[in-house]
Short mmCIF file of C-alpha atoms in Angstrom, two decimals:
data_model
loop_
_atom_site.label_atom_id
_atom_site.label_comp_id
_atom_site.label_asym_id
_atom_site.label_seq_id
_atom_site.Cartn_x
_atom_site.Cartn_y
_atom_site.Cartn_z
CA MET A 154 -18.93 -48.59 31.12
CA ALA A 155 -16.07 -48.38 33.56
CA LEU A 156 -13.18 -45.96 32.91
CA VAL A 157 -9.70 -47.19 33.56
CA ARG A 158 -6.37 -45.41 33.99
CA THR A 159 -3.36 -47.36 32.73
CA LYS A 160 -0.42 -47.54 35.20
CA TYR A 161 2.26 -48.94 32.80
CA HIS A 162 3.29 -47.06 29.68
CA LYS A 163 6.40 -48.87 28.37
CA LEU A 164 6.34 -51.28 25.52
CA PRO A 165 4.79 -54.66 26.41
CA THR A 166 7.05 -57.76 26.81
CA TRP A 167 4.66 -60.65 27.15
CA ALA A 168 5.72 -64.25 27.02
CA LEU A 169 4.08 -66.92 24.96
CA GLY A 170 0.86 -67.94 26.51
CA ASP A 171 0.46 -64.85 28.70
CA GLU A 172 -2.67 -62.81 28.54
CA PRO A 173 -1.61 -59.46 27.14
CA GLY A 174 -2.57 -56.18 28.77
CA ALA A 175 -1.64 -52.51 28.62
CA GLY A 176 2.01 -51.86 29.20
CA PRO A 177 4.92 -54.20 30.47
CA GLN A 178 4.02 -57.30 32.26
CA PRO A 179 3.38 -56.37 35.87
CA ALA A 180 5.16 -57.93 38.76
CA GLY A 181 3.30 -60.51 40.80
CA ALA A 182 -0.49 -60.25 40.70
CA LYS A 183 -0.57 -56.50 40.44
CA ASP A 184 -3.21 -55.34 37.97
CA ASN A 185 -1.90 -53.09 35.18
CA MET A 186 -5.12 -50.94 35.22
CA ASP A 187 -7.03 -49.22 37.88
CA HIS A 188 -10.68 -48.19 37.88
CA ILE A 189 -11.00 -44.35 38.20
CA THR A 190 -12.35 -43.60 41.61
CA ASP A 191 -11.94 -39.84 41.48
CA TRP A 192 -14.46 -39.32 38.67
CA ASP A 193 -16.23 -36.36 40.36
CA THR A 194 -12.97 -34.50 40.66
CA MET A 195 -12.00 -35.22 37.05
CA THR A 196 -15.35 -34.18 35.86
CA VAL A 197 -14.88 -30.77 37.32
CA ARG A 198 -11.43 -30.49 35.79
CA LEU A 199 -12.74 -31.72 32.40
CA ASN A 200 -15.51 -29.12 32.44
CA GLU A 201 -12.83 -26.45 33.18
CA MET A 202 -10.83 -27.61 30.14
CA ILE A 203 -13.86 -27.40 27.95
CA MET A 204 -14.60 -23.95 29.25
CA TYR A 205 -11.08 -22.83 28.40
CA LEU A 206 -11.36 -24.40 24.99
CA ASP A 207 -14.57 -22.48 24.38
CA GLU A 208 -12.91 -19.26 25.33
CA ILE A 209 -10.08 -19.90 22.94
CA LEU A 210 -12.40 -20.76 20.10
CA LYS A 211 -13.97 -17.28 20.51
CA TYR A 212 -10.77 -15.77 19.12
CA LEU A 213 -10.50 -18.05 16.13
CA ASN A 214 -12.18 -18.09 12.73
CA SER A 215 -13.24 -21.42 11.12
CA ASP A 216 -9.97 -21.56 9.23
CA GLY A 217 -7.89 -21.17 12.35
CA THR A 218 -6.94 -17.45 11.93
CA LEU A 219 -7.36 -14.94 14.69
CA LYS A 220 -10.45 -12.82 14.79
CA GLU A 221 -9.64 -9.10 14.77
CA GLY A 222 -12.52 -8.06 16.98
CA ALA A 223 -12.14 -10.71 19.64
CA PHE A 224 -9.55 -8.91 21.65
CA ASP A 225 -9.85 -6.19 24.32
CA LEU A 226 -7.32 -3.76 22.67
CA THR A 227 -6.70 -1.97 26.03
CA THR A 228 -5.14 -5.25 27.33
CA ILE A 229 -2.65 -5.51 24.49
CA PRO A 230 0.69 -4.35 25.71
CA ASP A 231 2.23 -1.24 24.03
CA LEU A 232 5.00 -2.68 21.91
CA THR A 233 5.70 0.49 19.98
CA ASP A 234 9.00 2.41 20.32
CA GLY A 235 7.17 5.74 20.65
CA THR A 236 9.34 7.21 17.98
CA THR A 237 8.34 5.48 14.79
CA LEU A 238 5.05 3.79 15.96
CA GLU A 239 2.63 4.60 18.69
CA LYS A 240 -0.78 3.60 20.06
CA ASN A 241 -3.47 6.12 19.37
CA VAL A 242 -6.54 6.94 21.54
CA SER A 243 -8.30 3.88 20.17
CA ASN A 244 -5.47 1.64 21.25
CA LYS A 245 -4.59 0.95 17.66
CA TYR A 246 -1.05 1.25 16.21
CA GLN A 247 -0.28 4.12 13.97
CA ILE A 248 2.75 5.78 12.49
CA LYS A 249 3.98 8.67 14.81
CA ASP A 250 4.11 12.18 13.37
CA SER A 251 7.47 12.58 11.73
CA GLY A 252 8.13 8.91 12.65
CA VAL A 253 9.16 7.93 9.10
CA VAL A 254 12.29 9.56 7.60
CA ASN A 255 14.30 8.95 4.53
CA ASP A 256 16.58 6.47 6.24
CA HIS A 257 13.63 4.12 6.65
CA PHE A 258 13.16 3.68 2.85
CA SER A 259 15.39 1.49 0.82
CA ASN A 260 16.30 2.24 -2.69
CA LEU A 261 13.46 1.99 -5.08
CA ALA A 262 11.13 1.14 -2.13
CA ILE A 263 8.39 3.40 -3.62
CA THR A 264 7.54 3.27 -7.28
CA SER A 265 5.07 5.04 -9.31
CA ASP A 266 2.70 1.93 -9.24
CA LYS A 267 2.44 2.35 -5.57
CA LEU A 268 1.17 6.01 -5.82
CA SER A 269 -2.40 7.01 -6.60
CA ARG A 270 -3.30 9.39 -9.46
CA ASP A 271 -3.04 13.03 -8.93
CA ASN A 272 -0.20 12.50 -6.57
CA LYS A 273 2.40 15.29 -6.54
CA ALA A 274 5.16 12.68 -6.35
CA LYS A 275 4.06 11.46 -9.82
CA LYS A 276 4.14 14.87 -11.39
CA TYR A 277 6.71 17.17 -12.80
CA TRP A 278 6.61 20.53 -14.59
CA LEU A 279 8.15 22.02 -17.68
CA THR A 280 8.56 25.84 -18.09
CA PHE A 281 8.45 27.45 -21.55
CA ALA A 282 9.04 31.10 -22.19
CA VAL A 283 9.14 33.57 -25.11
CA ALA A 284 10.55 37.10 -24.92
CA SER A 285 8.75 38.48 -28.06
CA ALA A 286 5.66 36.71 -29.18
CA ALA A 287 4.76 36.16 -32.85
CA VAL A 288 2.37 33.96 -34.75
CA HIS A 289 3.64 30.29 -34.80
CA LYS A 290 6.72 31.27 -32.87
CA TYR A 291 8.10 28.44 -30.63
CA PHE A 292 8.97 29.08 -27.00
CA ASN A 293 12.31 28.20 -25.53
CA ASN A 294 12.91 25.77 -22.65
CA ASN A 295 15.86 26.14 -20.23
CA GLY A 296 17.48 28.53 -22.61
CA ALA A 297 17.17 26.31 -25.73
CA GLN A 298 15.05 27.63 -28.63
CA LEU A 299 12.57 24.87 -29.64
CA ASP A 300 11.12 24.39 -33.14
CA ALA A 301 9.10 21.87 -35.09
CA THR A 302 11.85 19.30 -35.00
CA LEU A 303 13.26 20.08 -31.51
CA GLY A 304 11.19 19.48 -28.45
CA ILE A 305 11.28 18.08 -24.94
CA ILE A 306 11.24 14.22 -24.75
CA PRO A 307 9.62 12.72 -21.69
CA THR A 308 11.80 10.57 -19.51
CA GLN A 309 8.98 8.05 -19.46
CA ALA A 310 5.36 7.77 -20.55
CA VAL A 311 3.42 10.77 -19.36
CA ARG A 312 0.10 12.68 -19.85
CA VAL A 313 -0.13 16.52 -19.90
CA THR A 314 -2.73 17.26 -17.15
CA ALA A 315 -2.56 21.11 -17.19
CA ILE A 316 -1.16 24.09 -19.02
CA ARG A 317 -0.93 27.57 -17.39
CA VAL A 318 -0.01 30.73 -19.12
CA ARG A 319 0.91 34.21 -17.90
CA ASN A 320 2.31 37.33 -19.68
CA SER A 321 3.94 40.49 -18.68
CA SER A 322 0.63 42.36 -18.59
CA GLY A 323 -0.76 40.14 -15.90
CA ASP A 324 -3.08 38.20 -18.33
CA SER A 325 -3.37 34.63 -17.36
CA GLY A 326 -5.22 31.53 -18.53
CA SER A 327 -5.13 27.75 -18.17
CA VAL A 328 -6.43 24.44 -19.40
CA VAL A 329 -6.78 21.42 -17.14
CA LYS A 330 -7.50 17.98 -18.76
CA ALA A 331 -9.43 15.20 -17.08
CA TYR A 332 -7.79 11.89 -16.95
CA SER A 333 -10.14 10.19 -19.37
CA ALA A 334 -9.40 12.89 -21.94
CA ALA A 335 -5.69 13.35 -21.34
CA GLN A 336 -3.57 11.97 -24.07
CA GLU A 337 -0.48 10.01 -23.28
CA TYR A 338 3.06 10.80 -24.56
CA SER A 339 5.88 8.38 -24.99
CA THR A 340 9.68 8.65 -24.91
CA SER A 341 9.64 9.02 -28.67
CA ASP A 342 7.45 12.19 -28.58
CA ARG A 343 8.74 15.75 -28.66
CA LEU A 344 6.74 18.27 -26.72
CA ALA A 345 6.85 22.01 -27.25
CA ILE A 346 4.87 25.15 -26.92
CA ARG A 347 4.22 27.85 -29.63
CA CYS A 348 2.03 30.84 -30.27
CA GLY A 349 -1.07 30.19 -32.26
CA ASP A 350 -2.67 31.90 -35.19
CA THR A 351 -4.45 34.46 -32.96
CA ALA A 352 -4.47 35.04 -29.20
CA GLU A 353 -3.81 31.39 -28.04
CA ILE A 354 -1.00 29.26 -26.88
CA GLN A 355 -0.70 25.81 -28.50
CA LEU A 356 0.73 22.50 -27.19
CA MET A 357 2.77 20.92 -29.99
CA ARG A 358 3.57 17.17 -30.39
CA ASN A 359 6.20 16.17 -32.88
CA GLY A 360 5.63 19.52 -34.79
CA ALA A 361 1.81 19.15 -34.90
CA VAL A 362 -0.85 20.96 -32.85
CA VAL A 363 -2.37 18.81 -30.04
CA ALA A 364 -6.18 19.50 -30.30
CA GLY A 365 -7.95 20.58 -27.13
CA TYR A 366 -5.01 22.01 -25.36
CA ASP A 367 -5.17 25.58 -26.63
CA VAL A 368 -4.99 28.29 -23.96
CA SER A 369 -6.83 31.25 -25.53
CA GLY A 370 -7.46 34.79 -24.35
CA ILE A 371 -3.89 35.64 -23.76
CA GLN A 372 -2.38 38.74 -25.35
CA LEU A 373 0.57 37.55 -27.42
CA ILE A 374 2.93 40.23 -26.19
CA ASN A 375 6.36 40.21 -24.62
CA ASN A 376 7.54 37.88 -21.96
CA ILE A 377 5.09 34.98 -21.86
CA VAL A 378 5.61 32.16 -19.53
CA VAL A 379 3.94 28.75 -19.84
CA THR A 380 4.06 25.96 -17.30
CA VAL A 381 3.14 22.53 -18.50
CA GLU A 382 2.12 19.91 -15.84
CA LEU A 383 2.88 16.34 -16.66
CA GLU A 384 2.09 13.20 -14.79
CA TYR A 385 3.84 9.74 -15.11
CA VAL A 386 1.48 7.00 -16.37
#
């Protein structure tokens, strides 16, 4: 089979009875196609093109996406600004120390759903205190005396993850709840702390004792401070 190279690439304009060919009707007896005589040169060039294509395919997955491990990272230009981003010793991009500041975050850019559990950004603390302890006496919060009908309402759904107690004699105790055992409290719940029947501190929910949250072994004397750790759910 002979390979031919067309010489004319415009639309054909053949008259009735003419024998059509490739391209416009040539002038005179000039053929509109030539046999390729430089096949050896073209073979070399064609092989080079195939080689280049093979090299390109090394960087592509079957779906046309780029392969991560196909590049020599040392040859990738450093496009970081050196202030926010930088290239590390492995030639991979990373956030530079102190590279992210408050101005880089838009309003509501980070929500509780984007933060993992046990993250300090999802926690807040309530402090309760009583100057003179007595059985079933409620503590106060921020200067307000709480009782069975008056408690702290969470700003959103929370779980109590820890309660820590200390008195003026240096006695201290705590209870920390695992996630699977931690109850959840809604914005309709009232949370409070009170002294128990004996030497324990009780977590109260809507005027009822929350089982499993007693902190025992604390002398119910003067100036008891209780810190309740809550976590958004």
